[in-house]
Amino acid sequence: QWQGPFTYEPKTASVYRGNYYGVVDNKATEFNNGNTFGGESYDTVIESVANVANAPHITKLFRKFYLETEGDATFSYAKNYGDWTDKILSNYPTKNGLTHIGVNPANKNGRQIYWKIVSNIQDFILQQVSWLYEPRKRR
């Protein structure tokens, strides 16, 4: 299923040589061919929110993000959705295969932190993302 500004769910679909094809708007369309859909190139956008499932109500101090990717991208985070701080992954150190992105102190304190990755590379792969946080102690 294609997820983006428009969500397409094929009425008819099949797999041929490991590729997934479907019919959208009466046209045959290949679905799993990187960031190209219907002959047009799009940015790959992966977006989520960092939180802790067993403690979503606790205020946290977010310290760092750790990312493992294949291909360069812009990584962004925000305390409030839409107030993005953008970081180009290739500008940051990689240790043991993980890119380390520190969180700006002005954005690190909250119950969650929003993040997204944007890439225009055809075969971009996000292998893993994790974050370092500490529970905020109140005085």
Tab-separated table of C-alpha atoms in Angstrom:
chain	number	residue	atom	x	y	z
A	1	GLN	CA	0.000	0.000	0.000
A	2	TRP	CA	1.381	3.411	-0.950
A	3	GLN	CA	1.353	5.870	1.941
A	4	GLY	CA	1.840	9.534	1.235
A	5	PRO	CA	-0.107	12.687	0.553
A	6	PHE	CA	-2.567	10.281	-1.071
A	7	THR	CA	-3.112	6.712	0.060
A	8	TYR	CA	-3.683	4.187	-2.687
A	9	GLU	CA	-5.072	0.755	-2.065
A	10	PRO	CA	-5.149	-1.389	-5.185
A	11	LYS	CA	-8.386	-3.134	-6.103
A	12	THR	CA	-6.425	-5.863	-7.909
A	13	ALA	CA	-2.811	-6.780	-7.201
A	14	SER	CA	-0.195	-9.404	-7.987
A	15	VAL	CA	3.464	-10.207	-7.434
A	16	TYR	CA	5.797	-10.805	-10.368
A	17	ARG	CA	9.530	-11.517	-9.898
A	18	GLY	CA	9.426	-10.165	-6.364
A	19	ASN	CA	7.753	-6.867	-7.313
A	20	TYR	CA	4.253	-5.862	-6.273
A	21	TYR	CA	1.888	-4.475	-8.914
A	22	GLY	CA	-1.645	-3.174	-8.594
A	23	VAL	CA	-4.313	-1.266	-10.479
A	24	VAL	CA	-4.842	2.339	-9.344
A	25	ASP	CA	-7.156	4.666	-11.250
A	26	ASN	CA	-7.397	2.028	-14.010
A	27	LYS	CA	-3.596	2.026	-14.524
A	28	ALA	CA	-1.095	-0.728	-13.731
A	29	THR	CA	1.294	0.620	-11.094
A	30	GLU	CA	4.426	-0.859	-9.507
A	31	PHE	CA	4.312	-0.245	-5.763
A	32	ASN	CA	7.699	-1.256	-4.366
A	33	ASN	CA	10.167	0.611	-6.527
A	34	GLY	CA	11.823	3.032	-4.143
A	35	ASN	CA	10.508	6.571	-4.073
A	36	THR	CA	9.008	6.514	-7.580
A	37	PHE	CA	5.277	6.074	-7.924
A	38	GLY	CA	3.261	6.301	-11.112
A	39	GLY	CA	6.356	7.542	-12.969
A	40	GLU	CA	6.968	10.489	-10.589
A	41	SER	CA	9.732	10.763	-7.981
A	42	TYR	CA	8.814	11.630	-4.398
A	43	ASP	CA	10.806	12.188	-1.242
A	44	THR	CA	10.774	9.270	1.157
A	45	VAL	CA	9.358	10.534	4.472
A	46	ILE	CA	9.338	8.456	7.654
A	47	GLU	CA	7.718	10.205	10.596
A	48	SER	CA	6.944	9.145	14.168
A	49	VAL	CA	7.035	10.176	17.798
A	50	ALA	CA	9.528	8.986	20.416
A	51	ASN	CA	7.931	7.990	23.686
A	52	VAL	CA	7.990	5.107	26.126
A	53	ALA	CA	5.056	2.701	25.867
A	54	ASN	CA	4.913	1.854	29.574
A	55	ALA	CA	5.373	5.488	30.719
A	56	PRO	CA	3.818	7.894	28.194
A	57	HIS	CA	2.718	10.311	30.938
A	58	ILE	CA	6.188	10.800	32.472
A	59	THR	CA	8.205	13.862	31.456
A	60	LYS	CA	11.523	12.812	29.940
A	61	LEU	CA	14.852	14.426	29.090
A	62	PHE	CA	15.649	13.294	25.538
A	63	ARG	CA	19.408	13.283	24.989
A	64	LYS	CA	20.260	11.587	21.666
A	65	PHE	CA	18.952	9.764	18.649
A	66	TYR	CA	20.814	6.824	17.128
A	67	LEU	CA	20.115	5.949	13.502
A	68	GLU	CA	21.306	3.236	11.172
A	69	THR	CA	20.587	4.000	7.521
A	70	GLU	CA	21.663	3.152	4.016
A	71	GLY	CA	21.887	6.469	2.169
A	72	ASP	CA	21.944	10.075	3.308
A	73	ALA	CA	18.881	11.922	4.587
A	74	THR	CA	17.702	14.879	6.615
A	75	PHE	CA	16.758	13.884	10.155
A	76	SER	CA	14.501	16.295	12.053
A	77	TYR	CA	13.136	16.400	15.582
A	78	ALA	CA	10.747	18.715	17.399
A	79	LYS	CA	9.365	19.162	20.881
A	80	ASN	CA	6.203	20.584	19.279
A	81	TYR	CA	5.108	19.057	15.992
A	82	GLY	CA	6.140	21.290	13.094
A	83	ASP	CA	8.944	23.210	14.892
A	84	TRP	CA	11.574	20.990	13.245
A	85	THR	CA	15.305	21.103	13.929
A	86	ASP	CA	16.928	19.682	10.763
A	87	LYS	CA	20.167	17.681	10.708
A	88	ILE	CA	21.918	16.202	7.644
A	89	LEU	CA	22.958	12.679	8.668
A	90	SER	CA	26.258	12.753	6.765
A	91	ASN	CA	27.382	15.738	8.902
A	92	TYR	CA	27.313	13.698	12.129
A	93	PRO	CA	29.618	11.050	13.597
A	94	THR	CA	28.987	7.360	13.113
A	95	LYS	CA	30.082	4.863	15.746
A	96	ASN	CA	29.502	1.124	15.397
A	97	GLY	CA	27.313	1.794	12.352
A	98	LEU	CA	25.007	4.240	14.163
A	99	THR	CA	24.753	7.975	13.466
A	100	HIS	CA	24.563	9.945	16.734
A	101	ILE	CA	22.373	13.076	16.777
A	102	GLY	CA	22.302	15.093	20.006
A	103	VAL	CA	19.090	16.840	21.033
A	104	ASN	CA	19.220	20.601	21.570
A	105	PRO	CA	18.632	21.329	25.305
A	106	ALA	CA	15.708	23.648	24.429
A	107	ASN	CA	13.870	20.717	22.816
A	108	LYS	CA	14.761	17.792	25.035
A	109	ASN	CA	12.309	18.148	27.914
A	110	GLY	CA	8.819	16.684	27.359
A	111	ARG	CA	6.613	13.603	27.392
A	112	GLN	CA	7.527	12.819	23.790
A	113	ILE	CA	9.611	14.161	20.945
A	114	TYR	CA	8.572	14.083	17.278
A	115	TRP	CA	11.008	12.926	14.611
A	116	LYS	CA	11.120	12.428	10.874
A	117	ILE	CA	13.529	11.434	8.123
A	118	VAL	CA	13.345	12.811	4.592
A	119	SER	CA	15.421	11.447	1.700
A	120	ASN	CA	15.289	11.707	-2.081
A	121	ILE	CA	17.652	8.768	-2.574
A	122	GLN	CA	16.019	5.996	-4.611
A	123	ASP	CA	17.055	3.105	-2.355
A	124	PHE	CA	17.123	4.796	1.062
A	125	ILE	CA	16.753	2.327	3.947
A	126	LEU	CA	16.156	3.116	7.619
A	127	GLN	CA	17.409	0.043	9.456
A	128	GLN	CA	16.888	1.247	13.000
A	129	VAL	CA	16.201	4.289	15.128
A	130	SER	CA	16.466	4.560	18.905
A	131	TRP	CA	16.783	7.331	21.449
A	132	LEU	CA	18.438	7.982	24.777
A	133	TYR	CA	16.363	9.622	27.496
A	134	GLU	CA	16.186	9.953	31.259
A	135	PRO	CA	13.054	10.396	33.382
A	136	ARG	CA	12.849	14.010	34.515
A	137	LYS	CA	13.155	14.378	38.254
A	138	ARG	CA	11.002	17.013	39.857
A	139	ARG	CA	12.175	18.991	42.869
